[in-house]
XYZ file of C-alpha atoms in Angstrom:
597
model
C 0.000 0.000 0.000
C 2.831 2.354 0.859
C 4.314 2.025 -2.630
C 1.003 3.199 -4.095
C 1.089 6.293 -1.876
C 4.518 7.352 -3.126
C 5.012 9.016 -6.485
C 7.268 7.273 -8.989
C 9.909 10.032 -8.838
C 9.979 9.954 -5.026
C 10.302 6.160 -5.051
C 13.261 6.420 -7.434
C 14.961 9.064 -5.265
C 14.449 7.095 -2.081
C 15.582 3.873 -3.724
C 18.831 5.572 -4.790
C 19.409 6.910 -1.258
C 18.721 3.441 0.177
C 21.336 1.769 -2.009
C 18.917 0.637 -4.724
C 16.616 -1.436 -2.424
C 12.977 -0.391 -3.083
C 11.589 -2.184 0.008
C 14.132 -0.474 2.252
C 13.286 2.882 0.666
C 9.561 2.317 1.271
C 10.187 1.356 4.904
C 12.346 4.463 5.401
C 9.628 6.709 3.966
C 6.989 5.013 6.147
C 9.119 5.563 9.266
C 9.730 9.184 8.275
C 5.993 9.834 7.960
C 5.333 8.282 11.366
C 8.064 10.471 12.868
C 6.564 13.605 11.354
C 3.070 12.702 12.513
C 3.826 11.770 16.142
C 7.140 13.486 17.028
C 5.445 15.923 19.445
C 4.185 13.022 21.617
C 7.003 10.544 22.424
C 4.634 7.904 23.836
C 2.414 7.884 20.745
C 5.508 7.821 18.548
C 6.968 4.803 20.359
C 3.638 2.967 20.103
C 3.266 3.790 16.398
C 6.801 2.641 15.592
C 6.354 -0.584 17.596
C 3.095 -1.352 15.760
C 4.542 -0.485 12.341
C 6.303 -3.791 11.749
C 9.626 -2.024 11.171
C 12.758 -3.864 12.303
C 14.626 -1.734 14.895
C 17.617 -4.101 14.810
C 18.370 -3.345 11.138
C 21.356 -0.976 10.841
C 20.575 -0.454 7.146
C 17.050 0.735 7.972
C 18.497 3.103 10.575
C 20.895 4.588 8.015
C 18.113 4.936 5.417
C 15.802 6.738 7.866
C 18.600 9.060 9.035
C 19.286 9.982 5.404
C 15.581 10.597 4.815
C 15.345 12.868 7.880
C 18.125 15.085 6.531
C 18.280 18.332 8.508
C 15.319 17.317 10.741
C 17.694 16.389 13.570
C 14.964 15.878 16.192
C 13.222 13.290 14.001
C 16.545 11.560 13.327
C 17.321 11.468 17.038
C 13.876 10.041 17.911
C 14.360 7.134 15.503
C 17.974 6.612 16.609
C 16.806 6.280 20.232
C 14.043 3.851 19.255
C 16.550 1.614 17.448
C 19.394 1.874 20.010
C 18.164 -0.787 22.518
C 17.828 -3.361 19.707
C 21.233 -2.675 18.142
C 24.356 -4.167 19.766
C 26.229 -1.032 18.708
C 25.389 1.563 16.042
C 27.428 1.541 12.862
C 29.960 4.367 12.365
C 27.897 5.375 9.329
C 24.835 5.899 11.560
C 26.775 8.140 13.937
C 28.189 10.098 10.990
C 24.680 10.570 9.535
C 23.348 11.707 12.908
C 26.211 14.201 13.302
C 25.561 15.464 9.762
C 21.888 15.948 10.618
C 22.882 17.989 13.692
C 25.227 20.164 11.623
C 22.538 20.893 8.995
C 19.676 21.568 11.415
C 18.366 25.107 11.816
C 18.238 24.564 15.593
C 19.958 21.926 17.753
C 18.022 19.161 19.537
C 17.111 19.915 23.174
C 19.133 18.329 26.013
C 16.106 16.187 26.938
C 16.482 14.333 23.620
C 20.263 13.939 23.898
C 20.307 12.828 27.540
C 18.891 9.285 26.975
C 21.693 8.403 24.536
C 24.325 5.918 25.795
C 27.186 7.725 27.529
C 29.801 6.336 25.112
C 28.022 8.066 22.213
C 28.015 11.519 23.789
C 31.487 12.360 22.544
C 32.875 15.268 20.506
C 31.792 13.683 17.200
C 28.110 14.180 18.140
C 28.347 17.115 20.533
C 30.483 19.423 18.343
C 27.826 19.827 15.589
C 25.194 20.531 18.257
C 27.297 23.155 20.036
C 28.169 24.905 16.767
C 24.452 25.520 16.123
C 23.889 27.174 19.503
C 24.245 30.936 20.065
C 26.843 31.979 22.629
C 24.406 32.806 25.510
C 22.788 29.360 25.333
C 25.973 27.277 25.407
C 26.570 27.158 29.158
C 22.906 26.511 30.139
C 22.755 23.764 27.495
C 25.892 22.051 28.851
C 24.758 22.289 32.481
C 21.257 20.991 31.722
C 22.716 18.054 29.755
C 24.952 17.102 32.687
C 22.109 17.429 35.217
C 19.905 15.145 33.075
C 22.427 12.275 33.368
C 23.115 9.986 36.349
C 25.879 11.103 38.734
C 28.294 8.367 37.645
C 28.185 9.715 34.056
C 29.087 13.281 35.048
C 32.933 13.018 34.879
C 32.972 11.448 31.388
C 30.308 13.842 30.058
C 32.135 16.822 31.587
C 35.302 15.848 29.696
C 33.360 15.315 26.440
C 31.680 18.716 26.754
C 34.988 20.409 27.527
C 36.683 18.851 24.483
C 33.664 19.573 22.264
C 33.441 23.228 23.320
C 37.167 23.697 22.679
C 36.974 22.053 19.246
C 33.870 24.085 18.357
C 35.729 27.330 19.135
C 33.921 28.095 22.421
C 36.851 27.751 24.801
C 35.696 30.755 26.882
C 32.457 28.884 27.590
C 34.541 25.802 28.430
C 36.358 27.884 31.065
C 32.982 28.998 32.473
C 31.884 25.357 32.637
C 35.042 24.540 34.607
C 34.251 27.321 37.095
C 30.667 26.069 37.496
C 31.614 22.439 38.142
C 34.719 22.816 40.292
C 35.600 21.450 42.782
C 32.823 18.844 42.420
C 34.408 17.507 39.221
C 38.230 17.748 39.424
C 40.411 18.479 36.398
C 42.812 15.936 34.924
C 45.547 16.266 32.308
C 43.000 15.689 29.499
C 40.813 18.547 30.753
C 43.760 20.943 30.774
C 44.909 19.712 27.346
C 41.446 20.458 25.924
C 41.651 24.028 27.261
C 45.191 24.410 25.898
C 44.003 23.217 22.495
C 41.102 25.674 22.466
C 43.193 28.734 23.365
C 46.038 27.797 21.002
C 43.611 27.214 18.154
C 42.278 30.751 18.621
C 45.827 32.137 18.754
C 45.391 33.361 22.352
C 48.675 32.101 23.728
C 48.639 34.276 26.838
C 45.503 32.456 28.002
C 47.215 29.163 27.139
C 50.151 30.151 29.365
C 47.654 30.898 32.146
C 46.348 27.325 31.794
C 49.953 26.094 32.120
C 50.337 28.088 35.331
C 47.157 26.482 36.716
C 48.494 23.044 35.798
C 51.715 23.775 37.643
C 49.782 24.988 40.693
C 47.654 21.820 40.623
C 50.819 19.708 40.289
C 49.671 18.242 36.960
C 52.667 17.237 34.844
C 52.512 17.919 31.120
C 52.777 14.985 28.751
C 53.960 15.075 25.145
C 50.398 15.680 23.865
C 50.009 18.836 25.964
C 53.472 20.065 24.934
C 52.702 19.437 21.260
C 49.409 21.311 21.584
C 51.229 24.391 22.870
C 53.988 23.926 20.282
C 51.392 23.923 17.484
C 49.968 27.170 18.892
C 53.377 28.892 18.780
C 54.015 27.634 15.233
C 50.586 28.726 13.978
C 51.240 32.207 15.399
C 54.676 32.369 13.754
C 56.488 32.510 17.105
C 59.272 30.103 16.182
C 61.709 31.343 18.848
C 59.171 30.408 21.531
C 58.503 27.105 19.728
C 62.199 26.141 19.702
C 62.547 27.186 23.341
C 59.561 24.985 24.218
C 61.207 22.041 22.415
C 64.319 22.566 24.564
C 62.100 22.796 27.666
C 60.578 19.425 26.756
C 64.033 17.850 26.814
C 64.877 19.470 30.149
C 61.682 18.059 31.697
C 62.436 14.546 30.494
C 59.711 14.592 27.837
C 61.739 14.797 24.604
C 60.059 15.929 21.362
C 58.619 13.120 19.264
C 57.953 12.853 15.520
C 54.783 14.953 15.885
C 56.761 17.756 17.568
C 59.419 17.925 14.859
C 56.854 17.569 12.068
C 54.846 20.477 13.502
C 57.945 22.686 13.391
C 58.737 21.610 9.827
C 55.150 22.226 8.687
C 55.209 25.782 10.024
C 58.601 26.582 8.519
C 57.750 24.977 5.180
C 54.450 26.857 4.933
C 56.401 30.125 5.233
C 58.965 29.115 2.605
C 61.760 28.574 5.153
C 62.732 25.185 3.744
C 66.398 25.414 4.752
C 65.411 25.803 8.410
C 62.897 22.961 8.041
C 65.735 20.813 6.699
C 67.891 21.700 9.718
C 65.055 20.563 12.009
C 64.924 17.273 10.071
C 68.688 16.760 10.513
C 68.368 17.534 14.239
C 65.503 15.043 14.471
C 67.628 12.259 12.959
C 70.594 13.196 15.163
C 68.444 12.854 18.301
C 67.408 9.347 17.249
C 63.781 10.200 16.457
C 62.695 8.225 13.388
C 60.716 10.279 10.850
C 57.387 8.831 9.755
C 55.428 9.157 6.505
C 53.841 12.431 7.661
C 57.290 13.942 8.298
C 58.533 13.027 4.833
C 55.274 14.208 3.277
C 55.683 17.559 5.031
C 59.171 18.039 3.581
C 58.020 16.979 0.113
C 55.214 19.564 0.231
C 57.589 22.265 1.492
C 60.150 21.702 -1.272
C 57.480 21.492 -3.985
C 55.876 24.697 -2.741
C 59.268 26.408 -2.891
C 59.738 25.202 -6.480
C 62.550 22.797 -5.525
C 60.978 19.760 -7.151
C 64.189 17.715 -7.441
C 64.734 17.792 -3.649
C 61.119 16.726 -3.226
C 61.741 13.675 -5.411
C 64.798 12.808 -3.290
C 62.612 12.565 -0.185
C 60.020 10.577 -2.131
C 62.722 8.049 -3.028
C 63.851 7.986 0.619
C 60.315 7.075 1.690
C 60.298 4.145 -0.727
C 63.715 2.952 0.503
C 62.590 3.019 4.132
C 59.406 1.118 3.342
C 57.056 3.958 4.292
C 53.632 4.099 2.682
C 53.276 6.919 0.159
C 49.673 8.002 -0.357
C 48.187 10.250 -3.041
C 48.292 13.295 -0.732
C 52.126 13.231 -0.781
C 52.169 13.220 -4.587
C 49.723 16.106 -4.822
C 52.426 18.709 -4.074
C 54.393 17.572 -7.131
C 51.387 18.024 -9.411
C 50.756 21.556 -8.157
C 54.435 22.431 -8.695
C 54.438 20.922 -12.209
C 51.217 22.775 -13.016
C 52.842 26.104 -12.109
C 55.666 25.324 -14.544
C 53.186 23.991 -17.168
C 54.927 20.597 -17.266
C 52.222 18.253 -18.545
C 54.560 15.430 -19.594
C 56.067 15.289 -16.103
C 52.551 15.029 -14.627
C 51.682 12.108 -16.905
C 54.955 10.327 -16.032
C 54.259 10.820 -12.334
C 50.782 9.317 -12.729
C 52.386 6.236 -14.281
C 54.841 6.038 -11.377
C 51.933 6.165 -8.915
C 50.242 3.229 -10.635
C 53.475 1.219 -10.520
C 53.670 1.896 -6.767
C 50.073 0.655 -6.337
C 48.947 4.138 -5.373
C 46.413 5.087 -8.066
C 45.856 8.825 -8.674
C 42.897 10.260 -6.788
C 40.352 12.880 -7.829
C 42.583 15.787 -6.714
C 45.376 14.612 -8.991
C 43.045 14.270 -11.974
C 41.638 17.749 -11.296
C 45.110 19.311 -11.502
C 46.234 17.395 -14.593
C 42.954 17.948 -16.481
C 43.121 21.672 -15.698
C 46.711 21.851 -16.966
C 45.885 19.894 -20.140
C 43.006 22.264 -20.942
C 45.185 25.279 -20.196
C 47.808 24.076 -22.687
C 45.167 23.384 -25.347
C 45.474 19.596 -25.034
C 41.714 19.024 -24.906
C 41.940 15.484 -26.334
C 44.397 14.582 -23.590
C 42.040 16.089 -20.992
C 39.121 14.002 -22.271
C 41.305 10.880 -22.337
C 42.227 11.517 -18.694
C 38.537 11.928 -17.885
C 37.697 8.546 -19.435
C 40.634 6.944 -17.647
C 39.423 8.420 -14.345
C 35.889 7.036 -14.731
C 37.123 3.641 -15.959
C 39.254 3.473 -12.816
C 36.166 3.727 -10.618
C 36.459 7.400 -9.654
C 33.289 9.478 -9.856
C 33.901 13.108 -10.896
C 32.614 15.709 -8.480
C 31.434 19.275 -8.935
C 34.996 20.645 -9.008
C 36.068 18.179 -11.704
C 33.119 19.078 -13.930
C 33.710 22.813 -13.375
C 37.397 22.457 -14.320
C 36.550 20.485 -17.462
C 33.757 22.780 -18.660
C 35.759 25.962 -17.984
C 38.839 24.521 -19.688
C 36.919 23.473 -22.799
C 35.152 26.847 -22.994
C 38.535 28.572 -22.745
C 39.791 26.541 -25.716
C 36.644 27.149 -27.776
C 35.508 23.500 -27.648
C 31.931 24.544 -26.949
C 30.122 21.417 -28.162
C 32.245 19.221 -25.877
C 31.791 21.709 -23.009
C 28.000 21.489 -23.442
C 28.173 17.700 -23.302
C 30.058 17.712 -19.988
C 27.808 20.426 -18.551
C 24.680 18.401 -19.404
C 26.276 15.370 -17.769
C 26.896 17.437 -14.622
C 23.269 18.610 -14.563
C 22.037 15.073 -15.218
C 23.937 13.779 -12.181
C 22.373 16.437 -9.961
C 25.710 18.204 -9.403
C 24.706 21.629 -10.726
C 24.524 23.782 -7.607
C 24.597 27.493 -6.836
C 28.418 27.913 -6.541
C 28.809 26.752 -10.172
C 26.880 29.679 -11.663
C 30.233 31.093 -12.846
C 30.639 28.052 -15.109
C 27.090 28.528 -16.414
C 27.777 32.201 -17.148
C 30.990 31.455 -19.061
C 29.345 28.685 -21.084
C 26.166 30.560 -22.031
C 28.027 33.776 -22.874
C 30.477 31.853 -25.069
C 27.671 30.015 -26.887
C 25.635 33.151 -27.554
C 28.762 35.083 -28.566
C 29.645 32.293 -31.024
C 26.124 32.441 -32.543
C 25.269 28.973 -31.198
C 21.900 30.099 -29.874
C 20.119 26.761 -30.330
C 22.874 24.966 -28.430
C 22.607 27.527 -25.624
C 18.838 26.990 -25.466
C 19.432 23.244 -25.348
C 21.740 23.683 -22.332
C 19.136 25.815 -20.568
C 16.338 23.327 -21.274
C 18.551 20.562 -19.887
C 18.982 22.494 -16.632
C 15.237 23.074 -16.329
C 14.236 19.509 -17.245
C 16.701 17.915 -14.798
C 15.085 19.765 -11.890
C 18.203 21.792 -11.031
C 17.774 24.622 -8.558
C 17.275 27.862 -10.488
C 17.303 31.111 -8.571
C 17.330 34.739 -9.701
C 21.077 34.607 -10.416
C 20.737 31.727 -12.906
C 17.875 33.394 -14.791
C 19.767 36.711 -14.813
C 22.852 35.065 -16.355
C 20.764 33.560 -19.176
C 18.658 36.669 -19.859
C 21.693 38.999 -19.859
C 23.628 36.635 -22.163
C 20.784 36.747 -24.695
C 20.370 40.505 -24.386
C 24.101 41.162 -24.848
C 23.960 39.695 -28.375
C 20.742 41.584 -29.207
C 18.393 38.599 -28.803
C 15.995 40.920 -26.994
C 12.766 39.107 -27.796
C 14.118 35.742 -26.596
C 15.426 37.409 -23.431
C 11.954 38.855 -22.761
C 10.246 35.501 -23.306
C 12.581 33.851 -20.802
C 11.897 36.728 -18.404
C 8.198 35.845 -18.642
C 9.097 32.219 -17.825
C 11.048 33.495 -14.825
C 8.022 35.462 -13.625
C 5.824 32.385 -14.091
C 8.249 30.502 -11.827
C 7.539 33.077 -9.098
C 10.897 34.857 -9.295
C 11.190 38.625 -9.605
C 13.914 39.949 -11.949
C 16.625 42.243 -10.666
C 15.901 45.975 -11.161
C 18.686 46.368 -13.749
C 17.378 43.330 -15.696
C 13.916 44.889 -15.884
C 15.347 48.277 -16.942
C 17.549 46.630 -19.577
C 14.634 44.718 -21.124
C 12.389 47.773 -21.154
C 15.135 49.733 -22.913
C 15.528 46.997 -25.544
C 11.779 46.655 -26.123
C 11.463 50.415 -26.550
C 13.935 50.237 -29.435
C 11.966 47.366 -30.985
C 8.648 49.208 -30.522
C 7.251 46.039 -28.938
C 4.764 47.512 -26.492
C 2.746 44.310 -26.020
C 5.550 42.289 -24.362
C 6.704 45.377 -22.432
C 3.210 45.870 -21.005
C 2.909 42.183 -20.077
C 6.263 42.126 -18.242
C 5.549 45.462 -16.539
C 2.147 44.306 -15.294
C 3.511 41.060 -13.871
C 6.468 42.786 -12.198
C 4.161 45.466 -10.759
C 1.889 42.779 -9.291
C 4.854 40.868 -7.863
C 6.240 44.070 -6.311
C 2.902 44.704 -4.599
C 2.878 41.174 -3.178
C 6.375 41.766 -1.782
C 5.453 45.238 -0.463
C 8.023 46.876 -2.754
C 7.443 50.299 -4.313
C 7.314 49.724 -8.084
C 8.381 53.331 -8.725
C 11.509 52.920 -6.561
C 12.180 49.538 -8.189
C 12.211 51.156 -11.657
C 14.402 54.055 -10.506
C 16.909 51.695 -8.953
C 17.056 49.663 -12.175
C 17.819 52.751 -14.280
C 20.449 53.893 -11.766
C 22.110 50.453 -11.667
C 22.132 50.349 -15.456
C 24.038 53.631 -15.525
C 26.357 52.965 -12.574
C 27.515 49.405 -13.357
C 29.398 50.313 -16.580
C 31.025 53.251 -14.772
C 32.129 51.013 -11.900
C 33.459 48.471 -14.399
C 35.464 51.182 -16.198
C 36.863 52.430 -12.881
C 37.982 48.903 -11.953
C 39.633 48.517 -15.351
C 41.450 51.851 -14.987
C 42.621 50.908 -11.503
C 44.006 47.584 -12.770
C 45.702 49.367 -15.660
C 47.363 51.880 -13.316
C 48.465 49.050 -11.038
C 50.044 47.186 -13.958
C 51.778 50.338 -15.161
C 53.123 51.134 -11.691
C 54.397 47.559 -11.364
C 56.046 47.817 -14.780
C 57.610 51.157 -13.841
C 58.886 49.754 -10.550
C 60.391 46.727 -12.315
C 62.097 49.055 -14.812
C 63.548 51.143 -11.972
C 64.810 47.980 -10.262
C 66.328 46.817 -13.550
C 68.061 50.194 -13.973
C 69.497 49.961 -10.454
C 70.761 46.437 -11.131
C 72.319 47.546 -14.415
C 74.007 50.458 -12.642
C 75.413 48.179 -9.943
C 76.662 45.758 -12.613
C 78.394 48.642 -14.410
C 80.074 49.722 -11.154
C 81.327 46.179 -10.503
C 82.619 45.911 -14.075
C 84.401 49.246 -13.926
C 85.993 48.382 -10.624
């Protein structure tokens, strides 16, 4: 019966989300409807779920329902609690889906819903998304009410989880307030102090971190290597390398010598600032002290040398990793690809991809993104498409970034038919989202500019038919692209479609179309658009007269602002050229002096 209630499109969507199992998708939708109907009354909800015939011990059903709930975190939590007693332990995927629901929710679940969860689940992975959704004034009351709702024997563990979660969520000041509220009833251990150190160091407030150290000393709590490394990372992130090196020496004096994490942290900070020679000295010191570097250490040095343009030294460390039997993952190779891309070395990138395959480390999506972008930039569009096919044949699914790189690269090389094909594929996979409107603008403008109007219309119809989200920005891009090449009538017809979709055009779009229709003496379409916009303005309580004035003003001001930006860029380029000429003259003069001497 449930399958008859669901539309065919909804059944297909749910079946996809449930891993292709239609019965599981139907059960998930049934559970979701029960949750929506009875969520305000927990007793009725429990009775309805028990009488539904759903299996609470099925982890796959739990995952499917959590996906269906989406941002409705309270509904997700209700079903999670109903299933928990029947599950020996929830799958990591279920916890990840629940945390994702918390992070997407408009408001966090109340403490009364979180309190019944098993104590081992109330860790930072679940609490951090909840705390990030809360405004600052509600954080402390929320934490205190959650602790008070639990049995006394759970208070120490929950206190530590809340302290770590608040610090990770960036609310370390609230964590300090929680400490004040609960001391001396709940004493502080090394982990509590380390959480506070982490929070202050992450915010760059090292004076507060030093105050925590003073409190640790007063409480006779000895620092371990984790606490030292936390403070060391704070100094490095703030660029205070003198203090960082002094702290490393202090670690040795206290009988807690720096480990691989300590040295790697120093090398990461130095390498990020281009100080690769100093990073190398730290590496030599590390080996001299008998501390064996791990894969992360070598990867840090590889990234530092590649970033500095010293690719050959990076390859030396890559070879050293292979000799020492350390695992080299795709992230280590990524620095080489970025460095080769800067130097436009496509052949070297292709050779490196072959080396990765020989080492049983196949290139990942990031690698393909870089190499495809470089191939398009160099005009090697056939090579880019071959890489794309190779990527998909290898089991990698291109994401939004990969499609955007490919479409933009093909548009830049004038391969518009191929660009349209990839763009339609992106829309067909449901990957066309708001941040990719820049790609849409480039593609439509290029098609209209190249007199491929029918192809441009085909792209637009594909977007509409695939159910992609179309807001005012998307319609504006399409209408302005048509208008720019004097397809005024088509632009006006699409504006009418936009109005039918319940979207109001921007003031400058309306003014632009009215100006074009006036030149065409087409009063009928102008009157129809004006009447619909006037009615829509009234519904939105917007003055139509002010709307028109703003459109005319924007139409006049935008070209002026664009010209000013162009003039500013031109002056900046000229000043840079003049400065480089002056520097060249000074160098020539100094060379002449040396020669004459």
